[in-house]
Coordinates of C-alpha atoms and ligand atoms in Angstrom, one line a residue:
M15 CA -7.8 -11.2 11.3
C16 CA -5.4 -14.0 12.7
G17 CA -1.7 -13.0 13.4
I18 CA 1.3 -15.1 13.3
I19 CA 4.7 -14.7 14.9
G20 CA 7.5 -17.2 15.2
Y21 CA 11.2 -16.9 16.6
T22 CA 14.3 -18.9 16.5
G23 CA 17.6 -17.9 18.0
G24 CA 20.6 -19.7 19.3
G25 CA 19.8 -19.4 22.9
Q26 CA 20.9 -15.9 23.6
R27 CA 17.2 -14.9 24.2
E28 CA 14.1 -16.7 25.6
A29 CA 11.5 -17.1 22.7
T30 CA 8.4 -16.7 25.0
P31 CA 8.6 -12.9 25.8
I32 CA 9.6 -12.2 22.2
L33 CA 6.5 -14.1 21.0
L34 CA 4.1 -12.3 23.4
R35 CA 5.5 -8.9 22.7
G36 CA 5.1 -9.7 18.9
L37 CA 1.3 -10.9 19.6
G38 CA 0.7 -7.7 21.4
R39 CA 1.9 -5.7 18.4
L40 CA -0.7 -7.7 16.3
E41 CA -3.6 -7.1 18.6
Y42 CA -4.9 -4.4 16.4
R43 CA -5.7 -6.8 13.7
G44 CA -8.6 -8.1 15.6
Y45 CA -8.8 -11.6 17.3
D46 CA -10.6 -13.7 19.9
S47 CA -8.1 -16.3 21.2
A48 CA -4.3 -16.5 21.5
G49 CA -1.6 -19.0 22.0
L50 CA 1.9 -20.1 21.8
A51 CA 4.2 -23.4 21.4
I52 CA 7.8 -23.3 22.6
Q53 CA 10.2 -26.0 21.6
T54 CA 11.7 -27.1 25.0
D55 CA 14.0 -29.5 26.3
R56 CA 10.7 -31.9 26.9
G57 CA 9.5 -31.3 23.4
V58 CA 6.8 -28.8 22.0
V59 CA 4.9 -27.3 24.9
T60 CA 1.8 -25.1 24.1
R61 CA -0.2 -22.5 26.1
K62 CA -3.4 -21.1 24.7
L63 CA -6.8 -19.4 25.8
A64 CA -9.7 -17.7 24.7
G65 CA -9.3 -13.9 25.3
R66 CA -6.5 -11.5 25.0
V67 CA -2.7 -11.5 24.8
G68 CA -2.6 -10.1 28.2
G69 CA -4.5 -13.2 29.6
L70 CA -1.9 -15.4 27.8
Q71 CA 1.0 -13.5 29.4
A72 CA -0.7 -14.0 32.8
L73 CA -1.0 -17.7 31.9
V74 CA 2.6 -18.4 31.1
E75 CA 3.6 -16.3 34.3
R76 CA 1.7 -19.0 36.0
L77 CA 2.9 -21.9 34.0
P78 CA 6.3 -20.8 32.5
V79 CA 7.6 -22.3 29.4
H80 CA 11.4 -21.9 28.5
G81 CA 13.1 -22.2 25.1
A82 CA 14.8 -20.5 22.2
S83 CA 12.3 -21.1 19.5
G84 CA 8.6 -21.1 19.2
I85 CA 5.4 -20.0 17.2
A86 CA 2.5 -17.9 18.4
H87 CA -0.9 -16.9 17.0
T88 CA -3.9 -14.6 17.6
R89 CA -7.0 -16.1 16.1
W90 CA -10.0 -14.6 14.5
A91 CA -12.7 -17.4 14.6
T92 CA -13.8 -18.7 11.2
H93 CA -14.4 -22.5 11.5
G94 CA -15.0 -23.5 15.3
A95 CA -16.1 -21.1 18.2
P96 CA -13.5 -18.8 19.8
T97 CA -12.5 -21.3 22.6
A98 CA -9.2 -22.2 24.3
R99 CA -9.5 -25.6 22.6
N100 CA -9.8 -24.1 19.1
A101 CA -6.9 -21.5 19.7
H102 CA -3.7 -22.1 17.7
P103 CA -1.1 -23.6 17.9
Q104 CA -2.8 -26.7 16.9
V105 CA -0.9 -30.0 17.6
D106 CA -0.7 -33.5 16.1
C107 CA -1.9 -36.7 17.9
H108 CA 1.3 -37.1 19.8
E109 CA 1.9 -33.3 20.5
R110 CA 5.2 -33.4 18.6
I111 CA 4.2 -31.0 15.8
A112 CA 2.8 -27.7 16.4
L113 CA 1.4 -25.3 13.7
V114 CA -0.2 -21.9 13.4
H115 CA -2.3 -21.1 10.4
N116 CA -3.9 -18.0 8.7
G117 CA -6.2 -18.5 5.9
I118 CA -9.0 -21.2 5.2
I119 CA -8.7 -24.9 4.3
E120 CA -11.5 -25.5 1.9
N121 CA -11.3 -29.2 1.7
A122 CA -11.1 -29.5 5.6
D123 CA -14.1 -31.6 5.8
A124 CA -13.0 -34.3 3.4
L125 CA -9.4 -34.3 4.9
R126 CA -10.6 -34.6 8.3
A127 CA -13.1 -37.5 7.5
A128 CA -10.0 -39.3 5.9
L129 CA -7.7 -38.6 8.7
E130 CA -9.9 -39.9 11.2
R131 CA -10.6 -43.0 9.2
A132 CA -6.9 -43.3 9.2
G133 CA -6.9 -43.2 13.1
H134 CA -6.1 -39.7 13.9
S135 CA -7.9 -38.2 16.8
F136 CA -8.9 -34.5 16.5
W137 CA -8.5 -32.1 19.2
T138 CA -10.5 -29.2 17.9
D139 CA -13.2 -28.0 15.6
T140 CA -11.0 -26.2 13.2
D141 CA -10.0 -26.5 9.7
S142 CA -6.5 -25.7 10.4
E143 CA -6.0 -28.9 12.5
T144 CA -6.2 -31.0 9.2
L145 CA -2.9 -29.5 8.3
V146 CA -1.0 -30.7 11.3
H147 CA -2.4 -34.3 11.1
L148 CA -1.4 -34.3 7.3
I149 CA 2.2 -33.2 8.3
E150 CA 2.3 -36.0 10.9
D151 CA 1.3 -38.5 8.3
A152 CA 3.5 -37.0 5.6
P153 CA 6.7 -38.9 4.1
G154 CA 10.2 -37.2 4.7
D155 CA 13.0 -37.0 7.0
T156 CA 12.8 -33.3 7.5
L157 CA 9.9 -31.1 8.5
E158 CA 10.1 -29.2 5.5
A159 CA 9.8 -32.4 3.2
R160 CA 6.8 -33.3 5.3
V161 CA 5.2 -29.9 5.0
I162 CA 5.7 -29.9 1.4
A163 CA 4.3 -33.2 1.0
A164 CA 1.3 -32.5 3.2
L165 CA 0.4 -29.4 1.2
E166 CA -0.1 -31.5 -1.9
H167 CA -3.4 -32.4 -0.6
V168 CA -4.6 -29.1 0.7
V169 CA -7.1 -26.8 -1.2
G170 CA -7.4 -23.3 0.4
T171 CA -5.4 -20.5 1.5
Y172 CA -2.7 -20.5 4.3
G173 CA 0.1 -18.8 5.8
I174 CA 1.6 -21.3 8.4
A175 CA 4.6 -21.7 10.6
V176 CA 5.3 -25.2 12.0
V177 CA 7.7 -26.7 14.6
W178 CA 8.6 -30.2 15.4
A179 CA 10.1 -31.7 18.5
E180 CA 12.5 -33.9 16.3
E181 CA 14.1 -30.8 14.9
P182 CA 14.7 -28.2 17.7
G183 CA 15.3 -24.6 16.6
K184 CA 13.7 -25.2 13.1
I185 CA 10.6 -23.4 11.9
V186 CA 9.1 -24.1 8.5
V187 CA 6.9 -21.5 6.9
A188 CA 4.5 -21.8 3.9
R189 CA 2.5 -19.2 2.2
Q190 CA -0.5 -19.6 -0.3
G191 CA -2.8 -16.6 -0.5
S192 CA -2.3 -15.5 3.2
P193 CA 0.7 -13.1 3.8
V194 CA 3.8 -14.2 5.6
L195 CA 7.1 -12.6 5.9
L196 CA 10.5 -13.4 7.5
G197 CA 12.6 -11.1 9.7
L198 CA 16.3 -11.3 9.7
G199 CA 18.1 -10.6 12.8
D200 CA 21.8 -11.4 14.0
G201 CA 21.9 -15.1 14.8
E202 CA 18.1 -15.1 15.0
Y203 CA 15.2 -15.1 12.6
F204 CA 11.6 -14.4 12.7
V205 CA 8.4 -15.1 10.9
A206 CA 5.3 -12.9 11.0
S207 CA 2.0 -12.2 9.2
D208 CA 2.8 -8.4 9.6
A209 CA 5.9 -6.5 10.0
A210 CA 4.4 -4.8 13.1
A211 CA 5.0 -8.0 15.1
I212 CA 8.8 -8.1 14.6
L213 CA 9.8 -4.4 14.4
D214 CA 11.0 -4.3 18.0
Y215 CA 13.8 -6.7 16.8
T216 CA 14.5 -6.2 13.1
R217 CA 13.9 -3.9 10.1
S218 CA 15.2 -6.4 7.5
I219 CA 12.3 -8.4 6.0
V220 CA 11.7 -10.8 3.2
H221 CA 8.2 -11.0 1.7
L222 CA 7.3 -14.6 0.7
D223 CA 5.4 -15.3 -2.6
D224 CA 2.5 -17.9 -2.9
G225 CA 4.0 -21.3 -3.2
D226 CA 7.0 -20.4 -1.2
I227 CA 8.3 -22.6 1.6
A228 CA 10.9 -21.0 3.9
V229 CA 13.2 -22.9 6.4
L230 CA 14.4 -21.0 9.5
T231 CA 17.1 -22.0 11.9
P232 CA 19.1 -20.0 14.4
E233 CA 22.1 -20.1 11.8
S234 CA 20.4 -19.4 8.5
Y235 CA 17.1 -19.2 6.6
H236 CA 16.3 -20.2 2.8
V237 CA 13.3 -20.2 0.6
V238 CA 12.3 -23.1 -1.7
D239 CA 9.3 -23.8 -4.1
R240 CA 7.3 -26.9 -4.0
E241 CA 9.9 -28.9 -6.0
S242 CA 12.6 -27.9 -3.2
H243 CA 14.3 -25.5 -5.8
V244 CA 15.8 -22.7 -4.0
Q245 CA 14.1 -19.3 -4.6
L246 CA 15.9 -16.0 -4.1
R247 CA 13.8 -13.3 -2.5
A248 CA 14.6 -9.6 -2.0
V249 CA 15.5 -8.3 1.5
D250 CA 13.4 -5.0 2.3
D251 CA 14.1 -2.4 4.8
V252 CA 10.9 -1.3 6.8
T253 CA 11.0 2.5 6.5
W254 CA 8.4 3.2 9.3
D255 CA 9.0 3.6 13.0
L256 CA 7.6 1.7 15.9
E257 CA 6.5 5.1 17.1
E258 CA 3.9 5.0 14.5
I259 CA 2.2 2.1 16.0
E260 CA 2.3 3.5 19.5
L261 CA -0.4 5.6 21.0
N262 CA 1.8 8.6 21.8
G263 CA -0.7 10.1 24.3
Y264 CA -3.8 9.4 22.5
A265 CA -6.5 7.4 24.1
H266 CA -7.1 5.2 20.9
F267 CA -5.4 4.6 17.6
M268 CA -8.4 5.8 15.8
Q269 CA -8.4 9.1 17.5
K270 CA -4.7 9.3 16.7
E271 CA -5.2 8.5 13.1
I272 CA -8.0 10.9 12.6
A273 CA -5.8 13.6 14.2
E274 CA -2.9 12.7 12.1
Q275 CA -4.6 13.3 8.8
S276 CA -3.1 16.8 7.7
E277 CA 0.4 15.0 8.0
T278 CA -0.9 12.0 6.1
V279 CA -2.4 14.0 3.6
R280 CA 0.8 15.9 3.0
S281 CA 2.8 12.7 2.9
T282 CA 0.5 11.4 0.2
L283 CA 1.2 14.4 -1.7
R284 CA 4.9 14.8 -1.0
G285 CA 7.2 15.3 -3.9
R286 CA 4.3 14.4 -6.3
L287 CA 2.9 17.8 -7.5
V288 CA 4.3 19.4 -10.6
F289 CA 2.7 22.8 -10.4
D290 CA 4.1 24.4 -13.8
D291 CA 2.6 21.5 -15.7
G292 CA -0.5 21.0 -13.5
T293 CA 0.2 17.3 -13.2
A294 CA 1.7 14.8 -10.8
R295 CA 4.9 12.8 -10.6
L296 CA 3.9 9.1 -10.2
D297 CA 6.8 7.1 -11.4
G298 CA 5.5 3.9 -9.6
L299 CA 2.4 3.7 -12.0
N300 CA 4.6 2.5 -14.9
L301 CA 2.2 4.1 -17.5
T302 CA 3.8 6.1 -20.3
P303 CA 2.0 9.0 -21.7
A304 CA 0.8 6.9 -24.5
D305 CA -0.5 4.2 -22.2
C306 CA -2.4 6.9 -20.4
A307 CA -3.8 8.3 -23.7
A308 CA -5.0 4.6 -24.8
I309 CA -7.2 4.2 -21.7
R310 CA -10.8 4.1 -22.7
H311 CA -12.5 2.7 -19.4
I312 CA -11.5 2.7 -15.7
N313 CA -12.7 0.0 -13.4
I314 CA -12.2 0.5 -9.6
V315 CA -12.5 -2.4 -7.3
G316 CA -12.3 -2.4 -3.4
C317 CA -14.2 -3.2 -0.2
G318 CA -15.8 -1.2 2.6
T319 CA -13.9 2.2 3.2
S320 CA -11.7 1.6 0.1
W321 CA -14.8 1.0 -2.0
H322 CA -16.2 4.4 -0.7
A323 CA -12.9 6.0 -1.7
G324 CA -13.4 4.4 -5.1
L325 CA -16.8 6.0 -5.4
V326 CA -15.4 9.4 -4.8
G327 CA -12.6 8.4 -7.2
R328 CA -15.2 7.8 -10.0
H329 CA -16.3 11.5 -9.7
I330 CA -12.9 12.7 -9.6
L331 CA -11.7 10.7 -12.5
E332 CA -14.6 11.2 -14.8
T333 CA -14.4 15.0 -14.3
L334 CA -10.8 15.2 -15.0
T335 CA -10.5 12.6 -17.6
Q336 CA -13.6 12.1 -19.2
I337 CA -13.0 8.3 -19.2
P338 CA -16.2 6.4 -18.0
V339 CA -15.5 4.7 -14.7
T340 CA -17.2 1.8 -12.9
V341 CA -16.8 1.0 -9.3
E342 CA -17.5 -2.4 -8.0
Y343 CA -17.2 -4.4 -4.7
A344 CA -14.3 -6.5 -5.2
S345 CA -16.2 -9.5 -3.6
E346 CA -19.0 -9.3 -6.4
Y347 CA -16.8 -8.4 -9.2
R348 CA -14.4 -11.5 -8.8
Y349 CA -17.5 -14.0 -9.4
R350 CA -18.8 -12.1 -12.3
R351 CA -18.6 -13.3 -15.8
L352 CA -16.3 -10.3 -16.9
V353 CA -17.0 -8.3 -19.9
M354 CA -13.9 -6.2 -20.3
S355 CA -13.7 -3.6 -22.8
P356 CA -10.5 -3.1 -24.4
D357 CA -8.0 -0.7 -23.0
T358 CA -9.4 -0.8 -19.6
L359 CA -7.3 0.1 -16.5
T360 CA -8.4 -1.6 -13.2
I361 CA -7.6 0.2 -10.1
A362 CA -7.3 -2.0 -6.9
I363 CA -7.9 0.2 -3.7
S364 CA -6.7 -1.3 -0.4
Q365 CA -5.1 0.0 2.8
S366 CA -3.7 -3.2 3.8
G367 CA -2.9 -4.7 0.3
E368 CA -4.0 -8.0 1.7
T369 CA -7.8 -8.1 1.4
A370 CA -8.5 -11.3 -0.1
D371 CA -11.4 -10.1 -2.3
T372 CA -9.7 -7.3 -3.7
L373 CA -6.6 -9.4 -4.5
E374 CA -8.7 -11.8 -6.2
A375 CA -10.7 -9.1 -8.2
L376 CA -7.3 -7.9 -9.3
R377 CA -6.1 -11.3 -10.5
A378 CA -9.7 -11.7 -12.3
A379 CA -9.0 -8.3 -14.0
R380 CA -5.7 -9.3 -15.0
A381 CA -6.7 -12.6 -16.4
A382 CA -9.4 -10.8 -18.4
R383 CA -6.3 -8.8 -19.9
S384 CA -6.7 -5.5 -18.1
R385 CA -3.7 -3.5 -16.8
V386 CA -4.0 -3.3 -13.1
I387 CA -2.8 -0.6 -10.7
G388 CA -2.8 -0.7 -6.9
L389 CA -3.7 2.2 -4.5
V390 CA -2.2 0.6 -1.5
N391 CA -0.9 1.8 2.0
V392 CA 1.2 -1.2 3.2
V393 CA 4.6 -1.2 1.3
G394 CA 5.4 -4.7 0.0
S395 CA 2.0 -6.0 0.5
T396 CA 0.6 -8.5 -1.8
I397 CA -1.7 -6.2 -3.9
A398 CA 1.3 -4.0 -4.3
R399 CA 3.6 -6.7 -5.4
E400 CA 1.0 -8.2 -7.8
S401 CA 0.1 -5.0 -9.5
D402 CA 1.5 -3.6 -12.8
G403 CA 2.3 -0.5 -11.1
G404 CA 0.6 1.7 -8.4
I405 CA 0.5 4.6 -6.0
Y406 CA 1.7 4.1 -2.3
L407 CA -0.5 6.2 0.0
H408 CA 2.5 6.7 2.5
A409 CA -0.2 7.3 5.3
G410 CA 1.9 5.3 7.8
P411 CA 0.6 2.2 9.6
E412 CA -3.1 2.2 10.2
I413 CA -3.8 0.3 13.4
G414 CA -7.3 1.4 14.3
V415 CA -9.7 -1.2 12.9
A416 CA -11.9 1.5 11.5
S417 CA -10.2 3.1 8.6
T418 CA -9.8 6.9 8.5
K419 CA -6.4 8.3 7.4
A420 CA -6.2 5.8 4.6
F421 CA -9.6 7.0 3.3
T422 CA -8.4 10.6 3.0
S423 CA -5.1 9.5 1.4
Q424 CA -6.9 7.3 -1.1
I425 CA -9.0 10.2 -2.4
V426 CA -5.7 12.3 -2.6
A427 CA -4.1 9.5 -4.6
L428 CA -7.1 9.4 -6.8
A429 CA -6.7 13.1 -7.5
L430 CA -3.1 12.8 -8.2
L431 CA -4.1 10.1 -10.7
G432 CA -6.7 12.3 -12.2
L433 CA -4.1 15.1 -12.9
Y434 CA -1.7 12.5 -14.5
L435 CA -4.5 11.0 -16.8
G436 CA -6.2 14.3 -17.3
R437 CA -3.1 15.6 -19.0
E438 CA -3.3 13.0 -21.7
H439 CA -7.0 13.3 -21.9
G440 CA -7.5 16.9 -22.8
L441 CA -7.7 18.6 -19.3
A442 CA -6.8 22.2 -19.6
L443 CA -3.5 23.4 -18.3
A444 CA -5.2 26.1 -16.0
M445 CA -7.5 23.7 -14.6
R446 CA -4.8 21.3 -13.9
Q447 CA -2.6 23.9 -12.3
D448 CA -5.7 25.2 -10.2
L449 CA -6.4 21.5 -9.0
A450 CA -2.7 21.0 -8.0
C451 CA -2.8 24.4 -6.0
R452 CA -5.9 23.2 -4.2
L453 CA -4.4 19.8 -3.5
A454 CA -1.3 21.6 -1.8
Q455 CA -3.6 23.5 0.4
L456 CA -5.4 20.5 1.8
P457 CA -3.0 19.7 4.9
G458 CA -3.8 23.2 6.3
L459 CA -7.4 22.7 5.5
V460 CA -7.5 19.4 7.2
T461 CA -6.1 20.9 10.3
R462 CA -8.9 23.4 10.3
A463 CA -11.6 20.8 9.9
L464 CA -10.0 18.7 12.8
A465 CA -10.4 21.8 15.0
L466 CA -14.2 21.0 14.9
E467 CA -13.4 18.3 17.5
P468 CA -14.8 19.9 20.6
E469 CA -18.1 20.9 18.8
V470 CA -18.3 17.4 17.5
R471 CA -17.7 15.8 21.1
M472 CA -20.8 17.9 22.3
L473 CA -22.8 16.7 19.6
A474 CA -22.0 13.0 20.4
E475 CA -23.2 13.6 24.0
E476 CA -26.5 14.7 22.6
F477 CA -26.9 11.8 20.2
V478 CA -25.1 9.0 22.1
Q479 CA -28.4 7.3 23.0
S480 CA -29.8 7.1 19.3
R481 CA -30.6 3.7 18.0
N482 CA -30.5 4.7 14.4
A483 CA -29.0 7.3 12.1
L484 CA -29.4 8.3 8.4
Y485 CA -26.6 9.9 6.5
L486 CA -27.5 11.7 3.3
G487 CA -25.3 13.3 0.6
R488 CA -25.3 14.0 -3.1
G489 CA -22.7 13.7 -5.9
V490 CA -19.2 13.4 -4.8
N491 CA -20.4 13.5 -1.2
F492 CA -22.9 10.7 -1.5
P493 CA -19.8 8.2 -0.8
V494 CA -19.1 10.5 2.3
A495 CA -22.6 9.8 3.6
L496 CA -21.8 5.9 3.1
E497 CA -18.6 6.2 4.9
G498 CA -20.0 8.3 7.8
A499 CA -22.7 5.5 8.4
L500 CA -20.1 2.8 8.1
K501 CA -17.8 4.5 10.7
L502 CA -20.8 4.8 13.2
K503 CA -22.2 1.4 12.9
E504 CA -18.9 -0.4 13.0
I505 CA -17.5 1.2 16.2
S506 CA -20.6 2.1 17.9
Y507 CA -23.1 -0.4 17.0
I508 CA -25.6 1.9 16.1
H509 CA -27.7 1.1 13.1
A510 CA -26.9 3.6 10.4
E511 CA -27.6 4.1 6.7
G512 CA -26.1 6.3 4.0
Y513 CA -28.2 7.3 1.0
P514 CA -28.1 9.7 -1.9
A515 CA -30.1 12.5 -0.4
A516 CA -32.7 12.6 -3.2
E517 CA -33.2 8.7 -3.0
M518 CA -34.3 9.1 0.6
K519 CA -38.0 9.9 -0.5
H520 CA -38.2 6.6 -2.4
G521 CA -38.3 4.7 0.9
P522 CA -36.1 5.7 3.9
I523 CA -38.2 8.8 4.4
A524 CA -40.7 6.4 6.1
L525 CA -38.1 6.1 9.1
I526 CA -37.9 9.7 9.9
D527 CA -39.6 10.9 13.1
N528 CA -38.4 13.2 15.7
E529 CA -36.1 10.7 17.2
M530 CA -34.1 10.3 14.0
P531 CA -30.7 12.1 13.7
V532 CA -30.3 12.8 10.0
V533 CA -26.6 13.8 9.1
F534 CA -26.6 15.8 5.6
V535 CA -23.1 16.2 4.0
A536 CA -23.9 19.6 2.4
P537 CA -20.8 21.7 1.3
H538 CA -21.1 24.3 -1.0
D539 CA -21.0 22.7 -4.5
E540 CA -23.5 22.5 -7.5
V541 CA -25.8 20.1 -5.8
Y542 CA -26.0 22.4 -2.8
P543 CA -29.6 24.0 -3.5
K544 CA -30.8 20.4 -4.2
V545 CA -29.6 19.1 -0.9
L546 CA -31.4 22.1 0.8
S547 CA -34.6 20.9 -0.6
N548 CA -33.8 17.4 0.7
M549 CA -33.2 18.9 4.0
Q550 CA -36.6 20.7 3.9
E551 CA -38.3 17.3 3.5
V552 CA -36.4 15.8 6.6
K553 CA -37.3 18.8 8.6
A554 CA -41.0 18.7 7.6
R555 CA -41.1 15.4 9.1
G556 CA -39.4 16.2 12.4
G557 CA -36.1 14.7 11.6
R558 CA -33.2 16.0 13.6
I559 CA -30.8 17.5 11.2
I560 CA -27.1 17.8 11.7
A561 CA -25.3 19.4 8.5
V562 CA -21.9 19.4 7.4
T563 CA -21.7 22.8 5.5
T564 CA -18.8 25.2 4.2
E565 CA -17.7 28.0 6.1
G566 CA -19.1 31.3 5.0
R567 CA -21.1 29.8 2.2
G568 CA -24.7 28.9 2.7
D569 CA -26.4 28.9 5.9
V570 CA -28.8 26.0 6.8
G571 CA -29.4 27.8 10.3
T572 CA -33.1 27.5 10.1
L573 CA -33.2 23.8 8.8
A574 CA -30.4 22.2 10.8
E575 CA -30.2 21.7 14.7
H576 CA -26.4 21.7 14.3
Q577 CA -23.9 22.9 11.7
L578 CA -20.4 21.8 11.4
R579 CA -18.5 24.0 9.0
I580 CA -15.7 22.9 7.0
P581 CA -13.2 25.2 5.1
E582 CA -13.8 25.8 1.4
T583 CA -11.9 23.6 -1.2
A584 CA -12.5 22.5 -4.7
P585 CA -15.9 20.7 -4.6
L586 CA -14.1 17.5 -6.0
L587 CA -11.7 17.5 -3.1
S588 CA -14.5 18.2 -0.5
P589 CA -14.8 14.7 0.6
I590 CA -11.3 14.8 2.2
L591 CA -12.7 17.6 4.5
T592 CA -16.5 16.6 5.0
V593 CA -15.6 13.1 6.2
I594 CA -13.4 14.6 9.3
P595 CA -16.3 15.5 11.3
L596 CA -18.1 12.3 10.6
Q597 CA -15.2 10.2 11.6
L598 CA -14.9 12.3 14.9
L599 CA -18.6 12.0 15.4
A600 CA -18.6 8.2 15.3
Y601 CA -15.4 8.3 17.4
H602 CA -16.8 10.2 20.2
I603 CA -20.2 8.5 20.3
A604 CA -18.5 5.1 20.5
V605 CA -16.2 6.3 23.3
L606 CA -19.3 7.6 25.3
R607 CA -21.0 4.3 24.9
G608 CA -18.1 2.5 26.2
C609 CA -17.1 0.5 23.1
D610 CA -13.8 -0.9 22.4
V611 CA -13.1 1.5 19.5
D612 CA -10.0 0.0 18.2
R613 CA -11.2 -3.3 18.2
P614 CA -14.8 -3.4 17.6
R615 CA -16.6 -6.8 18.0
N616 CA -16.5 -9.3 15.1
L617 CA -14.2 -7.0 13.1
A618 CA -10.7 -7.6 11.8
K619 CA -8.3 -5.1 10.4
S620 CA -7.2 -6.9 7.4
V621 CA -9.6 -9.4 6.0
T622 CA -7.6 -12.1 4.3
V623 CA -10.4 -14.7 4.0
E624 CA -13.2 -14.1 1.4
Ligands
LIG19 C1 -13.9 0.1 7.7 C2 -12.8 -0.7 7.1 C3 -13.1 -1.7 6.2 C4 -11.9 -1.8 5.2 C5 -12.2 -2.9 4.2 C6 -10.9 -3.0 3.0 O1 -13.5 1.1 8.4 O2 -11.8 -0.5 7.7 O3 -14.3 -1.6 5.6 O4 -12.0 -0.6 4.4 O5 -11.9 -4.2 4.8 O6 -9.7 -3.1 3.7 P1 -8.5 -2.7 2.8 O7 -8.7 -1.3 2.5 O8 -7.5 -3.0 3.7 O9 -8.5 -3.6 1.6

């Protein structure tokens, strides 16, 4: 989704290269146009275009723009086509104020009509432009006073950074529902929607809260609320390295992130397993044993891949705790009239910690008096900060738009939670200890599953021309079928569907012919014999079967054209291994089709609009 970076310094450095570099670091979020505005001796000068940051770089080489402060943006179109005209920064009628905006202004139509009646001319079709005209008209001697006054009229979500020709070197930032953070340097300050944009320059960051207004100058920064009362905000240190957001020899971030999974699974587990007691050390949960014992219902919310992890989590948690679990799309949950049973624990799962629907679902659950915990990867993200407690995934930055390593770490975190809650809900010590040992073995097993890559690459060559694919699984591996299908469709644009294997005969079986690849997720578990029957049904109709099975347990040789064998683990943990060949298959098919794997069309990494 849209990305923001802003910079102000005392003149020791040019703003333009800093902004361009920051935009480059945000490219992974998905965008269609880019632009920057620099405060120069001649006022605010903008450069923008439809296309990539590389194009913007070429544009400023042709038409240089010099100054020590400025703002920049990558836009993912919502209101108005992805054209140069609609790209940010947006400017007022006299091109004295420039603004970049992430989020959506819900009352933009009404605001625009009123502003046009008052004589403003609009340059673009965007909702964001209303903000800059409101600031132009707002009362106040300082930019921050004008921004505060303008925002009074706004309904919607925003993270904004604004500059004004009258106050060179000053950047005003505001946040409501769309993440922005400040970066603190030595005689220079930054604003960004994502720490990746500024990590080349500083590790000290300040996360802003909703309602905050920040004022940055080369000398200092401060944060105020809408009544201009000063707010104190903690300064955090970013603990991950830039190396983690570099390709380091891999062709794509997705490939790198798939390959990293034995390390990321290890990292999610690190320091958390207590073998003697068969439990997990999860201090960040803020749940006492008595709190755990009191839980009568668990409700999981998330979107996309995180929702799939939640579906796996239902099996894990119900088996280990005997507590009933529901799993909901966050986008649906937030608009339902919630009937919350007492003693419900809500778990919000999100890699980014910024997904708007998941955040609102969390808030809805909290309003309905549920305790809320977050399973989040990005440290300090909004969901992490708004939860009562949580488990960080510690999977490192996930840059590829298609989520991979976050999924496996989410399942590991859910299993740790299962151990933790299971202890207070009667799960036998021996079972807890066995699961703790099985969890500890996972990094090694993931390495072995990753060794399937050459086989998977050959399969990808065979199926690269397919136009459709079915993914089938049962039990704890049905969500893996959904995830395999999602990976394929989002990066290769091949239509793919995931189904519970037995459900297939209630409709989708009509699609099967000798051109339809059918991927079965069939590790050796209690439903394996049933899955074999489902394979027979597909085989009888000429479907081309690829089966993910367990090494040395069960042979589907006569049924499947291809078998991908993963190492054995506890059935509940098998999704962490079965998903790996499916991630690799989607990746290699997409590469062979020449798709932009890390930046699939129409997708964004962090979906901060509903
Ligand atoms: C799919 C994918 C998305 C995300 C979804 C939720 O590969 O990446 O489906 O899983 O947008 O994102 P988070 O986990 O950041 O809340």
